[in-house]
GROMACS .gro file of C-alpha atoms in nm:
model
  305
    1UNK     CA    1  13.177  13.362  13.747
    2UNK     CA    2  13.176  13.215  13.386
    3UNK     CA    3  12.869  13.353  13.197
    4UNK     CA    4  12.652  13.121  12.983
    5UNK     CA    5  12.519  13.242  12.669
    6UNK     CA    6  12.201  13.086  12.496
    7UNK     CA    7  12.111  13.084  12.155
    8UNK     CA    8  11.909  12.953  11.900
    9UNK     CA    9  12.102  12.629  11.877
   10UNK     CA   10  12.116  12.576  12.256
   11UNK     CA   11  11.765  12.645  12.286
   12UNK     CA   12  11.705  12.353  12.055
   13UNK     CA   13  11.961  12.137  12.257
   14UNK     CA   14  11.769  12.241  12.593
   15UNK     CA   15  11.429  12.130  12.393
   16UNK     CA   16  11.580  11.810  12.325
   17UNK     CA   17  11.697  11.733  12.719
   18UNK     CA   18  11.303  11.758  12.775
   19UNK     CA   19  11.235  11.471  12.548
   20UNK     CA   20  10.914  11.611  12.403
   21UNK     CA   21  10.786  11.285  12.289
   22UNK     CA   22  10.806  11.124  12.657
   23UNK     CA   23  10.596  11.444  12.766
   24UNK     CA   24  10.321  11.313  12.552
   25UNK     CA   25  10.321  10.969  12.715
   26UNK     CA   26  10.279  11.132  13.083
   27UNK     CA   27   9.951  11.350  12.954
   28UNK     CA   28   9.833  11.009  12.873
   29UNK     CA   29   9.906  10.916  13.265
   30UNK     CA   30   9.706  11.217  13.320
   31UNK     CA   31   9.384  11.164  13.132
   32UNK     CA   32   9.390  10.775  13.214
   33UNK     CA   33   9.398  10.887  13.612
   34UNK     CA   34   9.104  11.154  13.508
   35UNK     CA   35   8.893  10.896  13.341
   36UNK     CA   36   8.946  10.636  13.623
   37UNK     CA   37   8.816  10.924  13.880
   38UNK     CA   38   8.506  10.979  13.695
   39UNK     CA   39   8.567  11.368  13.693
   40UNK     CA   40   8.390  11.471  13.396
   41UNK     CA   41   8.077  11.281  13.514
   42UNK     CA   42   8.039  11.403  13.828
   43UNK     CA   43   8.188  11.768  13.826
   44UNK     CA   44   7.912  12.042  13.879
   45UNK     CA   45   8.140  12.329  13.686
   46UNK     CA   46   7.973  12.373  13.285
   47UNK     CA   47   8.230  12.399  13.006
   48UNK     CA   48   8.506  12.534  12.958
   49UNK     CA   49   8.534  12.567  13.332
   50UNK     CA   50   8.551  12.196  13.398
   51UNK     CA   51   8.845  12.167  13.130
   52UNK     CA   52   9.068  12.426  13.365
   53UNK     CA   53   9.182  12.137  13.644
   54UNK     CA   54   9.245  11.901  13.350
   55UNK     CA   55   9.454  12.204  13.165
   56UNK     CA   56   9.648  12.225  13.526
   57UNK     CA   57   9.710  11.888  13.571
   58UNK     CA   58   9.887  11.879  13.185
   59UNK     CA   59  10.082  12.155  13.298
   60UNK     CA   60  10.196  11.999  13.626
   61UNK     CA   61  10.325  11.651  13.438
   62UNK     CA   62  10.481  11.849  13.178
   63UNK     CA   63  10.700  12.018  13.417
   64UNK     CA   64  10.762  11.731  13.646
   65UNK     CA   65  10.862  11.520  13.369
   66UNK     CA   66  11.047  11.777  13.163
   67UNK     CA   67  11.232  11.860  13.469
   68UNK     CA   68  11.310  11.495  13.588
   69UNK     CA   69  11.453  11.406  13.238
   70UNK     CA   70  11.666  11.746  13.196
   71UNK     CA   71  11.819  11.639  13.540
   72UNK     CA   72  11.888  11.324  13.466
   73UNK     CA   73  12.087  11.421  13.165
   74UNK     CA   74  12.291  11.648  13.404
   75UNK     CA   75  12.353  11.373  13.650
   76UNK     CA   76  12.468  11.141  13.352
   77UNK     CA   77  12.710  11.388  13.203
   78UNK     CA   78  13.004  11.200  13.279
   79UNK     CA   79  12.878  10.860  13.219
   80UNK     CA   80  12.728  11.035  12.865
   81UNK     CA   81  13.082  11.191  12.764
   82UNK     CA   82  13.176  10.770  12.707
   83UNK     CA   83  12.886  10.628  12.640
   84UNK     CA   84  12.664  10.875  12.440
   85UNK     CA   85  12.880  11.198  12.351
   86UNK     CA   86  12.615  11.281  12.111
   87UNK     CA   87  12.400  11.416  12.375
   88UNK     CA   88  12.354  11.753  12.415
   89UNK     CA   89  12.550  11.848  12.783
   90UNK     CA   90  12.828  11.617  12.639
   91UNK     CA   91  12.809  11.754  12.305
   92UNK     CA   92  12.842  12.105  12.435
   93UNK     CA   93  12.539  12.234  12.272
   94UNK     CA   94  12.378  12.257  12.613
   95UNK     CA   95  12.543  12.419  12.946
   96UNK     CA   96  12.544  12.214  13.277
   97UNK     CA   97  12.465  12.533  13.458
   98UNK     CA   98  12.145  12.617  13.236
   99UNK     CA   99  12.057  12.262  13.257
  100UNK     CA  100  12.029  12.263  13.613
  101UNK     CA  101  11.808  12.592  13.616
  102UNK     CA  102  11.599  12.459  13.381
  103UNK     CA  103  11.532  12.150  13.557
  104UNK     CA  104  11.488  12.298  13.855
  105UNK     CA  105  11.221  12.548  13.736
  106UNK     CA  106  11.041  12.305  13.542
  107UNK     CA  107  11.019  12.084  13.868
  108UNK     CA  108  10.883  12.409  14.034
  109UNK     CA  109  10.644  12.463  13.745
  110UNK     CA  110  10.451  12.104  13.782
  111UNK     CA  111  10.413  12.170  14.182
  112UNK     CA  112  10.279  12.471  14.130
  113UNK     CA  113  10.041  12.413  13.863
  114UNK     CA  114   9.905  12.109  14.029
  115UNK     CA  115   9.884  12.289  14.363
  116UNK     CA  116   9.621  12.511  14.167
  117UNK     CA  117   9.404  12.174  14.143
  118UNK     CA  118   9.426  12.084  14.520
  119UNK     CA  119   9.629  12.087  14.829
  120UNK     CA  120   9.650  11.702  14.791
  121UNK     CA  121   9.738  11.720  14.405
  122UNK     CA  122  10.058  11.971  14.473
  123UNK     CA  123  10.164  11.731  14.759
  124UNK     CA  124  10.161  11.461  14.527
  125UNK     CA  125  10.345  11.645  14.284
  126UNK     CA  126  10.619  11.715  14.559
  127UNK     CA  127  10.644  11.371  14.657
  128UNK     CA  128  10.692  11.297  14.224
  129UNK     CA  129  10.971  11.558  14.208
  130UNK     CA  130  11.142  11.405  14.523
  131UNK     CA  131  11.137  11.082  14.393
  132UNK     CA  132  11.281  11.185  14.060
  133UNK     CA  133  11.574  11.389  14.205
  134UNK     CA  134  11.641  11.077  14.416
  135UNK     CA  135  11.632  10.849  14.119
  136UNK     CA  136  11.869  11.105  13.944
  137UNK     CA  137  12.105  11.115  14.212
  138UNK     CA  138  12.092  10.763  14.374
  139UNK     CA  139  11.847  10.527  14.240
  140UNK     CA  140  11.931  10.500  13.916
  141UNK     CA  141  12.303  10.330  14.022
  142UNK     CA  142  12.095  10.033  14.225
  143UNK     CA  143  12.028   9.720  13.994
  144UNK     CA  144  11.678   9.683  14.163
  145UNK     CA  145  11.638  10.018  14.325
  146UNK     CA  146  11.610  10.194  13.995
  147UNK     CA  147  11.319  10.010  13.812
  148UNK     CA  148  11.093  10.053  14.126
  149UNK     CA  149  11.173  10.394  14.189
  150UNK     CA  150  11.145  10.500  13.806
  151UNK     CA  151  10.834  10.282  13.851
  152UNK     CA  152  10.679  10.485  14.153
  153UNK     CA  153  10.737  10.799  13.937
  154UNK     CA  154  10.516  10.696  13.686
  155UNK     CA  155  10.271  10.549  13.896
  156UNK     CA  156  10.261  10.846  14.137
  157UNK     CA  157  10.205  11.051  13.794
  158UNK     CA  158   9.888  10.839  13.688
  159UNK     CA  159   9.756  10.941  14.062
  160UNK     CA  160   9.820  11.271  14.022
  161UNK     CA  161   9.534  11.229  13.734
  162UNK     CA  162   9.313  11.066  13.979
  163UNK     CA  163   9.343  11.320  14.225
  164UNK     CA  164   9.148  11.541  13.997
  165UNK     CA  165   8.900  11.425  14.243
  166UNK     CA  166   9.098  11.375  14.563
  167UNK     CA  167   8.850  11.157  14.752
  168UNK     CA  168   8.914  10.894  14.500
  169UNK     CA  169   9.253  10.827  14.518
  170UNK     CA  170   9.209  10.622  14.841
  171UNK     CA  171   8.960  10.387  14.663
  172UNK     CA  172   9.172  10.339  14.341
  173UNK     CA  173   9.533  10.393  14.447
  174UNK     CA  174   9.595  10.030  14.297
  175UNK     CA  175   9.616  10.153  13.945
  176UNK     CA  176   9.950  10.278  14.037
  177UNK     CA  177  10.055   9.944  14.076
  178UNK     CA  178  10.022   9.887  13.657
  179UNK     CA  179  10.221  10.187  13.619
  180UNK     CA  180  10.493  10.095  13.854
  181UNK     CA  181  10.544   9.726  13.722
  182UNK     CA  182  10.542   9.835  13.330
  183UNK     CA  183  10.789  10.130  13.387
  184UNK     CA  184  10.991   9.881  13.615
  185UNK     CA  185  10.985   9.644  13.355
  186UNK     CA  186  11.096   9.917  13.080
  187UNK     CA  187  11.369  10.057  13.309
  188UNK     CA  188  11.488   9.749  13.360
  189UNK     CA  189  11.568   9.716  12.985
  190UNK     CA  190  11.698  10.044  12.970
  191UNK     CA  191  11.981   9.968  13.157
  192UNK     CA  192  12.089   9.695  12.855
  193UNK     CA  193  12.081   9.947  12.609
  194UNK     CA  194  12.454  10.021  12.623
  195UNK     CA  195  12.645   9.753  12.738
  196UNK     CA  196  12.639   9.375  12.666
  197UNK     CA  197  12.284   9.289  12.689
  198UNK     CA  198  12.200   8.999  12.894
  199UNK     CA  199  11.871   8.766  12.811
  200UNK     CA  200  11.771   8.700  13.187
  201UNK     CA  201  11.700   9.086  13.181
  202UNK     CA  202  11.462   9.045  12.888
  203UNK     CA  203  11.298   8.721  13.039
  204UNK     CA  204  11.193   8.950  13.358
  205UNK     CA  205  11.099   9.233  13.191
  206UNK     CA  206  10.854   9.006  12.940
  207UNK     CA  207  10.721   8.832  13.298
  208UNK     CA  208  10.621   9.178  13.449
  209UNK     CA  209  10.477   9.302  13.110
  210UNK     CA  210  10.257   8.970  13.134
  211UNK     CA  211  10.171   9.059  13.495
  212UNK     CA  212  10.065   9.414  13.376
  213UNK     CA  213   9.832   9.235  13.099
  214UNK     CA  214   9.717   9.036  13.376
  215UNK     CA  215   9.647   9.334  13.605
  216UNK     CA  216   9.438   9.480  13.307
  217UNK     CA  217   9.226   9.201  13.280
  218UNK     CA  218   9.143   9.180  13.632
  219UNK     CA  219   8.993   9.542  13.618
  220UNK     CA  220   8.703   9.392  13.413
  221UNK     CA  221   8.597   9.254  13.819
  222UNK     CA  222   8.520   9.630  13.883
  223UNK     CA  223   8.168   9.720  13.763
  224UNK     CA  224   8.270  10.073  13.632
  225UNK     CA  225   8.535   9.888  13.431
  226UNK     CA  226   8.412   9.775  13.101
  227UNK     CA  227   8.675   9.496  12.992
  228UNK     CA  228   8.483   9.450  12.653
  229UNK     CA  229   8.532   9.816  12.557
  230UNK     CA  230   8.883   9.829  12.651
  231UNK     CA  231   8.965   9.488  12.476
  232UNK     CA  232   9.068   9.607  12.099
  233UNK     CA  233   9.277   9.846  12.294
  234UNK     CA  234   9.450   9.587  12.502
  235UNK     CA  235   9.490   9.394  12.208
  236UNK     CA  236   9.677   9.645  12.022
  237UNK     CA  237   9.887   9.704  12.340
  238UNK     CA  238  10.004   9.348  12.336
  239UNK     CA  239  10.088   9.355  11.980
  240UNK     CA  240  10.275   9.649  12.009
  241UNK     CA  241  10.485   9.588  12.323
  242UNK     CA  242  10.549   9.184  12.304
  243UNK     CA  243  10.660   9.217  11.941
  244UNK     CA  244  11.013   9.393  12.001
  245UNK     CA  245  11.009   9.218  12.359
  246UNK     CA  246  11.016   8.877  12.198
  247UNK     CA  247  11.290   9.029  11.901
  248UNK     CA  248  11.503   9.100  12.209
  249UNK     CA  249  11.451   8.773  12.380
  250UNK     CA  250  11.555   8.593  12.078
  251UNK     CA  251  11.865   8.828  11.996
  252UNK     CA  252  11.938   8.990  12.355
  253UNK     CA  253  12.177   9.271  12.223
  254UNK     CA  254  12.214   9.622  12.302
  255UNK     CA  255  12.055   9.736  11.984
  256UNK     CA  256  11.740   9.524  12.009
  257UNK     CA  257  11.707   9.590  12.371
  258UNK     CA  258  11.696   9.953  12.243
  259UNK     CA  259  11.423   9.963  12.000
  260UNK     CA  260  11.229   9.741  12.308
  261UNK     CA  261  11.280  10.037  12.530
  262UNK     CA  262  11.165  10.289  12.262
  263UNK     CA  263  10.841  10.083  12.181
  264UNK     CA  264  10.804  10.055  12.569
  265UNK     CA  265  10.811  10.404  12.629
  266UNK     CA  266  10.583  10.509  12.328
  267UNK     CA  267  10.338  10.226  12.447
  268UNK     CA  268  10.276  10.404  12.778
  269UNK     CA  269  10.015  10.593  12.567
  270UNK     CA  270   9.834  10.261  12.456
  271UNK     CA  271   9.855  10.107  12.812
  272UNK     CA  272   9.691  10.447  12.913
  273UNK     CA  273   9.430  10.413  12.634
  274UNK     CA  274   9.326  10.085  12.788
  275UNK     CA  275   9.236  10.226  13.109
  276UNK     CA  276   9.068  10.542  12.960
  277UNK     CA  277   8.818  10.299  12.748
  278UNK     CA  278   8.771  10.101  12.982
  279UNK     CA  279   8.662  10.372  13.228
  280UNK     CA  280   8.537  10.619  12.996
  281UNK     CA  281   8.449  10.452  12.683
  282UNK     CA  282   8.573  10.405  12.367
  283UNK     CA  283   8.574  10.763  12.191
  284UNK     CA  284   8.755  10.887  12.497
  285UNK     CA  285   9.005  10.591  12.451
  286UNK     CA  286   9.035  10.675  12.077
  287UNK     CA  287   9.123  11.043  12.203
  288UNK     CA  288   9.422  10.943  12.419
  289UNK     CA  289   9.529  10.673  12.136
  290UNK     CA  290   9.565  10.972  11.932
  291UNK     CA  291   9.846  11.057  12.132
  292UNK     CA  292  10.069  10.813  11.998
  293UNK     CA  293  10.064  10.960  11.649
  294UNK     CA  294  10.224  11.292  11.829
  295UNK     CA  295  10.463  11.108  12.074
  296UNK     CA  296  10.559  10.882  11.749
  297UNK     CA  297  10.606  11.161  11.512
  298UNK     CA  298  10.810  11.354  11.820
  299UNK     CA  299  11.033  11.037  11.872
  300UNK     CA  300  11.146  11.052  11.498
  301UNK     CA  301  11.302  11.396  11.601
  302UNK     CA  302  11.417  11.376  11.978
  303UNK     CA  303  11.551  11.097  12.132
  304UNK     CA  304  11.346  10.894  12.380
  305UNK     CA  305  11.612  10.714  12.582
   0.00000   0.00000   0.00000
């Protein structure tokens, strides 16, 4: 069997495979779920012990998201040889064998970390990992299934945050629909990044984003979600996501689609901050929104798509 040598250059390549900027957006999902669950107001544990479960969930989502995107590049290896030869695996800086081991290890870390919070959280993490594997192996190859599959992964990630209080998941399962529709829209756009783009795709994505915005406004009907507090965050979200999307509508080229996708991925943090602000107050919303600075900076170093 051929041995695989790992040096500092390849370590950097494997870090690229995990897409650090995107992982920060997964953290925001977890924090949004925790805010919705009301955990910090109902927990009986004093600081710093009450922060241990959230830390486990942040570790879990890091493993699940990181493992998923590493395996995504592994499964796309042959396609990337033609379309994105600069990526680490087709570029030769990352070994397929090591990438497979890394992806599997990260998914395992995600499941084990979530299990430290509760059996339910562990089961949910296992489901997310299975959905990610299904997407990489099969789902991504189907136009309709791919966006739904990816949306389910991110919707599950939001519920993973809610699962810090397992009994609440049954009451707030519908929050996952916001993530599912939003991520499905971004995934739909991402399929137009390389080949000739279609105006129809951008229109469908815009309609789905409008559904997400209406969904956020509808949350104001719930007594524990304060829409006025979340409104400034929602306006910021609309500006950030709609501007590049409208540009893609006006000029439906792969380049503008790519910019819309990049903005869409990063804007997950703003979307989550809308949830956090509404459920836990504007200070918590700003804390989550501050992750945008970290993710944006990392996106200048590491690929987002």
